Amino acid sequence: MSENSSKSVALKDFFKRNVLINQIEEVLRFKPDTLIGVDKISSENLSNESINTIEELANLSVANLPEIKEILPSMLMKWVKIAQLIQKTIKEQLRRHKKLLMIGLDNGGKTSILAVVQDKFSIIKSLLPTRGVKREKLDFFGYPIISWDLGGQVQYREKLYFNRPELFFTEADIMLYVVDSQDPDRIPEAANYFREVLKVLQELHELPSVMIVLSKSDQDIRKALQWQQNVTSIKNKFNSIAKEFEGFSVDYCDTTIFQRETIMHMFSEALKKVSDTSEIIEHILEEFTHQVEAKASSLVSMDGLIFGSYTGSDTDEMLVNNTALLLQTLSNFYNSIGLIREKTIKLELPLNGFTICGEKLFEYSELQIPVFLWMLSENPELLDGRLDYFREQLLPLINLFL
Ligand SMILES: Nc1nc2c(ncn2[C@@H]2O[C@H](COP(=O)(O)OP(=O)(O)OP(=O)(O)O)[C@@H](O)[C@H]2O)c(=O)[nH]1
Ligand SMILES: [Mg+2]
């Protein structure tokens, strides 16, 4: 069971049995009488004092509780403390996830992009316009993200998001603003919506990093003059809008769902803006380590630079990194006396039941320094076929972060 799900079970313990928790963010908007011990009448009395949600209950000060009809102060104190505990737990859980907002006009390609990232190619054909907001956990090679896909149809743009902006636009880390690069007629509308969005972000004092995604930049139309004019026109308009607001700088990336790498590249660029790159490499290593049931992994250059490592225990980390550095020194020595560098370096310790194995993955910098992926494993045979997968699928991604 993941840490996440075990935490949400604990959260459930505060609530009455019939209360369903689908999305943890929603919990703070539950009515107080969803909590064990809070009856309907008390909840109504709280509501009369404008305390309608768990969040509003949590925001009361324990030191200065209001007097509320028919509720004992000691009881109220207990509820407030529970609500505060819930709020804290939820914030901690959410903090580990980056909040990604996908915004833009209807038909722009937002949901399709999210489908491609998750390898759900088959659903793209049958996608319907997104109704309201669709939130989901997105696993970008182990990097935890919650995506908020804000359906772009006019009724949501006009009626929903801007009426309660704090529900949608707060605490976002990244905003991907998706513009259809093949639809020049709607550029002004897309630009106006962008301005509205920046306006509410500014009012809420939110400053997510912003990436303008030029979607539908399909390979066959990129050479067309019309497409190039569209891109120039979008960039001119959006740059000048961003200048109207303080603190927002925008970057551009073009994507097409027909080339997954354009979408992965765009995501990598967006993540780079909000996260330490070694943290992302570590997530990628973590995912791979679990896949091959290894105990530790590390990406180490021949000159001893550790790009990132993943281990479950300190001893394993010491084992893998120290072994890597020593064996690499040995390999350098062999190399200096004229031996050809081996592609794989292995240390087998059968009595201890594990193997440490390093495989050259690529070379970095103009000096072409080899970089090895090191794994500590009790089942080294599981590594055999999988390193090719790592090389093909994950390496291009790691390269984006180096
Ligand atoms: N040619 C081309 N079409 C695309 C691309 N991405 C999406 N589309 C098409 O554009 C249409 C709209 O895509 P969606 O992903 O549903 O758009 P959306 O932005 O989520 O729209 P709303 O949910 O209404 O806001 C679909 O018919 C997709 O197949 C692309 O890269 N190239
Ligand atoms: Mg959609």
XYZ file of N, CA and C in Angstrom, residues 44-197:
462
model
N -26.074 23.123 11.712
C -26.891 24.280 11.322
C -26.559 25.494 12.179
N -26.338 25.233 13.474
C -25.955 26.353 14.351
C -24.623 26.963 13.928
N -23.715 26.105 13.514
C -22.425 26.615 13.016
C -22.658 27.439 11.752
N -23.528 26.894 10.903
C -23.809 27.560 9.642
C -24.403 28.958 9.871
N -25.227 29.074 10.925
C -25.786 30.395 11.248
C -24.697 31.404 11.592
N -23.547 30.879 12.000
C -22.414 31.774 12.314
C -21.431 31.817 11.141
N -21.919 31.436 9.961
C -21.111 31.409 8.735
C -19.957 30.414 8.768
N -20.153 29.337 9.517
C -19.138 28.273 9.482
C -19.787 27.097 8.759
N -19.504 27.034 7.459
C -20.222 26.073 6.626
C -19.402 24.852 6.227
N -18.103 24.959 6.411
C -17.243 23.866 5.922
C -16.197 23.497 6.969
N -15.564 22.351 6.730
C -14.468 21.917 7.598
C -13.367 22.987 7.613
N -13.140 23.561 6.434
C -12.091 24.568 6.340
C -12.403 25.779 7.219
N -13.659 26.210 7.156
C -14.033 27.378 7.967
C -13.953 27.052 9.461
N -14.232 25.796 9.778
C -14.099 25.365 11.172
C -12.614 25.394 11.585
N -11.775 24.920 10.679
C -10.339 24.862 10.983
C -9.733 26.256 11.109
N -10.348 27.204 10.420
C -9.782 28.554 10.456
C -10.146 29.342 11.709
N -11.000 28.748 12.579
C -11.301 29.428 13.857
C -10.062 29.351 14.749
N -9.917 30.354 15.586
C -8.760 30.339 16.481
C -9.146 29.645 17.795
N -8.358 28.659 18.190
C -8.661 27.916 19.417
C -8.623 28.845 20.634
N -7.756 29.841 20.553
C -7.599 30.753 21.684
C -8.767 31.721 21.802
N -9.518 31.850 20.731
C -10.554 32.868 20.736
C -11.811 32.359 20.021
N -12.405 31.328 20.638
C -13.537 30.690 19.973
C -14.801 31.523 20.102
N -15.605 31.574 19.046
C -16.869 32.310 19.163
C -17.859 31.524 20.026
N -18.826 32.225 20.559
C -19.882 31.513 21.288
C -20.941 31.092 20.292
N -21.277 29.829 20.317
C -22.274 29.353 19.348
C -23.398 28.646 20.088
N -24.603 29.042 19.714
C -25.813 28.549 20.379
C -25.814 27.014 20.487
N -26.085 26.558 21.695
C -26.254 25.126 21.964
C -25.022 24.264 21.695
N -23.867 24.892 21.586
C -22.650 24.070 21.452
C -21.713 24.417 22.607
N -21.375 23.387 23.385
C -20.466 23.629 24.506
C -19.098 24.072 23.992
N -18.472 25.052 24.640
C -17.153 25.499 24.182
C -16.154 24.339 24.088
N -16.219 23.413 25.055
C -15.240 22.318 25.022
C -15.467 21.437 23.782
N -16.748 21.302 23.413
C -17.075 20.510 22.236
C -16.565 21.203 20.966
N -16.852 22.507 20.913
C -16.416 23.275 19.742
C -14.894 23.207 19.598
N -14.228 23.344 20.736
C -12.760 23.285 20.745
C -12.279 21.966 20.128
N -12.945 20.876 20.529
C -12.551 19.565 20.015
C -12.741 19.496 18.488
N -13.870 20.001 18.020
C -14.135 19.951 16.572
C -13.124 20.802 15.798
N -12.850 21.979 16.366
C -11.895 22.861 15.667
C -10.536 22.167 15.575
N -10.136 21.521 16.667
C -8.838 20.847 16.647
C -8.813 19.704 15.626
N -9.921 18.982 15.559
C -9.989 17.898 14.560
C -9.907 18.483 13.146
N -10.682 19.560 12.932
C -10.684 20.188 11.597
C -9.276 20.679 11.236
N -8.571 21.218 12.241
C -7.219 21.708 11.965
C -6.268 20.561 11.629
N -6.475 19.453 12.313
C -5.651 18.281 12.037
C -5.899 17.768 10.611
N -7.180 17.769 10.241
C -7.534 17.326 8.886
C -6.905 18.259 7.851
N -7.024 19.547 8.114
C -6.470 20.533 7.188
C -4.956 20.333 7.014
N -4.297 20.096 8.133
C -2.842 19.923 8.102
C -2.477 18.651 7.307
N -3.198 17.577 7.590
C -2.916 16.314 6.892
C -3.093 16.475 5.386
N -4.181 17.146 5.010
C -4.453 17.317 3.576
C -3.380 18.184 2.927
N -3.018 19.265 3.614
C -2.003 20.154 3.031
C -0.703 19.406 2.826
N -0.357 18.571 3.826
C 0.886 17.804 3.698
C 0.829 16.843 2.518
N -0.332 16.203 2.379
C -0.454 15.261 1.261
C -0.380 15.968 -0.077
N -1.033 17.128 -0.142
C -1.060 17.831 -1.417
C 0.280 18.462 -1.741
N 0.993 18.831 -0.694
C 2.261 19.505 -0.930
C 3.233 18.620 -1.713
N 3.108 17.334 -1.492
C 4.015 16.440 -2.209
C 3.697 16.406 -3.702
N 2.502 16.793 -4.051
C 2.122 16.815 -5.450
C 2.213 18.226 -5.992
N 2.677 18.351 -7.204
C 2.641 19.656 -7.843
C 1.270 19.809 -8.494
N 0.704 21.002 -8.337
C -0.598 21.237 -8.979
C -0.374 21.850 -10.360
N -0.910 21.168 -11.339
C -0.748 21.596 -12.725
C -2.102 22.013 -13.278
N -2.203 23.273 -13.687
C -3.457 23.728 -14.287
C -3.353 23.640 -15.802
N -4.360 23.021 -16.424
C -4.420 23.005 -17.892
C -5.556 23.931 -18.268
N -5.235 25.026 -18.916
C -6.270 26.008 -19.234
C -6.191 26.371 -20.713
N -7.296 26.801 -21.256
C -7.336 27.244 -22.644
C -8.750 27.062 -23.177
N -8.962 27.551 -24.393
C -10.308 27.453 -24.973
C -10.696 25.998 -25.208
N -11.996 25.790 -25.390
C -12.502 24.469 -25.760
C -11.845 24.027 -27.072
N -11.707 22.728 -27.214
C -11.165 22.133 -28.449
C -9.668 22.423 -28.654
N -9.017 22.956 -27.627
C -7.603 23.316 -27.784
C -6.675 22.116 -27.772
N -7.084 21.046 -27.110
C -6.229 19.854 -27.061
C -5.684 19.538 -25.673
N -6.268 20.158 -24.632
C -5.756 19.950 -23.262
C -5.883 18.496 -22.819
N -7.099 17.971 -22.951
C -7.337 16.611 -22.460
C -6.527 15.603 -23.288
N -6.368 15.897 -24.574
C -5.583 14.987 -25.422
C -4.130 14.936 -24.949
N -3.599 16.087 -24.574
C -2.204 16.128 -24.102
C -2.062 15.270 -22.844
N -3.033 15.416 -21.932
C -2.964 14.618 -20.697
C -3.074 13.128 -21.007
N -3.874 12.797 -22.027
C -4.011 11.383 -22.399
C -2.682 10.849 -22.934
N -2.002 11.647 -23.731
C -0.729 11.192 -24.304
C 0.318 10.982 -23.205
N 0.367 11.899 -22.260
C 1.349 11.751 -21.182
C 1.144 10.430 -20.445
N -0.126 10.043 -20.356
C -0.407 8.813 -19.622
C -0.486 7.583 -20.523
N -0.044 7.748 -21.767
C -0.059 6.631 -22.718
C -1.461 6.107 -22.987
N -2.458 6.982 -22.810
C -3.830 6.517 -23.072
C -4.239 6.951 -24.480
N -3.494 6.484 -25.466
C -3.729 6.933 -26.837
C -5.122 6.559 -27.330
N -5.610 5.403 -26.869
C -6.861 4.924 -27.439
C -8.049 5.812 -27.080
N -7.954 6.553 -25.981
C -9.129 7.367 -25.605
C -9.214 8.663 -26.413
N -8.116 9.028 -27.082
C -8.109 10.334 -27.746
C -9.203 10.447 -28.799
N -9.395 9.355 -29.545
C -10.393 9.369 -30.633
C -11.785 9.704 -30.121
N -12.076 9.239 -28.899
C -13.454 9.385 -28.434
C -13.615 10.471 -27.368
N -12.643 11.366 -27.285
C -12.750 12.408 -26.242
C -13.909 13.359 -26.518
N -14.660 13.639 -25.464
C -15.709 14.653 -25.564
C -15.194 15.898 -24.866
N -15.825 17.050 -25.130
C -15.399 18.250 -24.401
C -15.453 17.996 -22.891
N -14.453 18.475 -22.182
C -14.400 18.251 -20.735
C -15.489 19.068 -20.054
N -16.255 18.401 -19.202
C -17.323 19.120 -18.487
C -16.781 19.598 -17.159
N -16.688 20.911 -17.028
C -16.147 21.464 -15.782
C -14.682 21.097 -15.628
N -14.321 20.733 -14.409
C -12.911 20.468 -14.130
C -12.686 18.978 -13.931
N -11.648 18.462 -14.552
C -11.320 17.069 -14.329
C -9.953 17.018 -13.648
N -9.968 16.463 -12.443
C -8.688 16.365 -11.728
C -8.216 14.934 -11.726
N -6.941 14.745 -11.918
C -6.430 13.385 -11.764
C -4.972 13.394 -11.360
N -4.591 12.294 -10.752
C -3.181 12.134 -10.400
C -2.456 11.698 -11.648
N -1.411 12.411 -11.929
C -0.665 12.142 -13.150
C 0.694 11.642 -12.731
N 1.082 10.523 -13.237
C 2.385 10.041 -12.860
C 3.357 10.290 -14.001
N 4.132 11.334 -13.888
C 5.113 11.626 -14.926
C 6.413 10.951 -14.515
N 6.566 9.696 -14.917
C 7.717 8.900 -14.512
C 7.982 8.998 -13.015
N 6.938 8.803 -12.264
C 7.108 8.782 -10.821
C 7.063 10.159 -10.182
N 7.034 11.208 -10.991
C 6.985 12.541 -10.408
C 5.533 12.894 -10.101
N 5.204 13.157 -8.836
C 3.782 13.284 -8.486
C 3.168 14.634 -8.877
N 2.139 14.542 -9.666
C 1.472 15.755 -10.157
C -0.035 15.547 -10.045
N -0.741 16.605 -9.639
C -2.204 16.555 -9.776
C -2.580 17.532 -10.877
N -3.190 17.001 -11.923
C -3.562 17.892 -13.021
C -5.004 18.341 -12.831
N -5.220 19.595 -13.099
C -6.574 20.163 -13.092
C -6.847 20.584 -14.532
N -7.681 19.817 -15.190
C -7.995 20.081 -16.588
C -9.285 20.900 -16.611
N -9.155 22.194 -16.856
C -10.327 23.081 -16.812
C -10.985 23.136 -18.189
N -12.074 22.415 -18.332
C -12.801 22.395 -19.604
C -13.003 23.817 -20.109
N -12.772 24.035 -21.422
C -12.707 25.404 -21.936
C -13.985 25.921 -22.564
N -15.075 25.153 -22.468
C -16.308 25.652 -23.095
C -16.768 26.933 -22.418
N -17.419 27.770 -23.235
C -17.677 29.147 -22.792
C -18.474 29.207 -21.488
N -19.408 28.257 -21.288
C -20.210 28.343 -20.058
C -19.347 28.175 -18.807
N -18.299 27.365 -18.886
C -17.434 27.196 -17.712
C -16.531 28.419 -17.549
N -16.052 28.895 -18.702
C -15.155 30.052 -18.622
C -15.880 31.236 -18.003
N -17.137 31.425 -18.465
C -17.821 32.638 -18.016
C -18.486 32.491 -16.660
N -19.028 31.294 -16.399
C -19.847 31.180 -15.195
C -19.138 30.548 -14.012
N -18.284 29.583 -14.290
C -17.777 28.783 -13.179
C -16.476 29.326 -12.587
N -15.438 29.384 -13.399
C -14.093 29.626 -12.844
C -13.940 31.005 -12.218
N -14.525 32.005 -12.856
C -14.281 33.355 -12.352
C -15.230 33.753 -11.230
N -16.295 32.948 -11.035
C -17.175 33.245 -9.903
C -16.559 32.831 -8.586
N -15.862 31.690 -8.599
C -15.185 31.238 -7.380
C -13.726 30.954 -7.704
N -12.966 31.968 -8.111
C -11.611 31.697 -8.615
C -10.711 30.989 -7.610
N -10.970 31.263 -6.298
C -10.077 30.658 -5.300
C -10.157 29.133 -5.307
N -11.284 28.607 -5.805
C -11.422 27.143 -5.846
C -10.546 26.514 -6.924
N -10.217 27.286 -7.930
C -9.532 26.691 -9.080
C -8.084 27.161 -9.221
N -7.849 28.424 -8.918
C -6.572 29.011 -9.312
C -5.536 29.088 -8.196
N -5.908 28.675 -6.980
C -4.928 28.846 -5.906
C -3.947 27.673 -5.841
N -2.768 27.992 -5.345
C -1.710 27.011 -5.092
C -1.312 26.179 -6.299
N -1.438 26.768 -7.476
C -0.967 26.043 -8.664
C 0.535 26.267 -8.803
N 1.237 25.230 -9.172
C 2.685 25.356 -9.385
C 2.983 25.693 -10.841
N 2.220 25.041 -11.711
C 2.471 25.224 -13.143
C 1.133 25.477 -13.823
N 1.141 26.425 -14.754
C -0.055 26.580 -15.587
C 0.343 26.350 -17.038
N -0.296 25.382 -17.663
C -0.095 25.179 -19.094
C -1.284 25.821 -19.788
N -1.026 26.880 -20.524
C -2.114 27.536 -21.243
C -2.060 27.044 -22.689
N -3.083 26.290 -23.064
C -3.044 25.587 -24.351
C -3.755 26.407 -25.436
N -3.027 26.692 -26.516
C -3.601 27.446 -27.632
C -3.502 26.597 -28.901
N -4.603 26.484 -29.599
C -4.623 25.715 -30.855
C -3.858 26.500 -31.925
N -2.725 25.952 -32.358
C -1.880 26.692 -33.317
C -2.433 26.608 -34.739
N -3.517 25.833 -34.919
C -4.082 25.726 -36.273
C -5.373 26.526 -36.410
N -5.689 27.342 -35.419
C -6.973 28.031 -35.458
C -6.800 29.547 -35.297
N -6.373 30.217 -36.392
C -6.084 31.656 -36.281
C -7.309 32.475 -35.884
N -8.508 32.005 -36.292
C -9.714 32.798 -36.003
C -9.939 32.986 -34.506
N -9.454 32.018 -33.710
C -9.768 32.104 -32.283
C -8.608 32.651 -31.443
N -7.556 33.127 -32.112
C -6.421 33.663 -31.337
C -6.859 34.831 -30.433
N -7.666 35.788 -30.961
C -8.063 36.893 -30.071
C -8.844 36.401 -28.851
N -9.725 35.432 -29.065
C -10.516 34.902 -27.948
C -9.600 34.202 -26.927
N -8.631 33.442 -27.465
C -7.690 32.747 -26.579
C -6.870 33.754 -25.780
N -6.510 34.848 -26.437
C -5.694 35.871 -25.772
C -6.509 36.569 -24.680
N -7.789 36.858 -24.979
C -8.623 37.513 -23.962
C -8.791 36.651 -22.723
N -9.004 35.373 -22.963
C -9.172 34.444 -21.834
C -7.882 34.389 -21.021
N -6.759 34.395 -21.721
C -5.455 34.377 -21.037
C -5.330 35.600 -20.121
N -5.765 36.737 -20.645
C -5.692 37.967 -19.838
C -6.573 37.847 -18.582
N -7.777 37.298 -18.780
C -8.685 37.116 -17.631
C -8.053 36.218 -16.577
N -7.406 35.164 -17.056
C -6.796 34.209 -16.131
C -5.648 34.880 -15.367
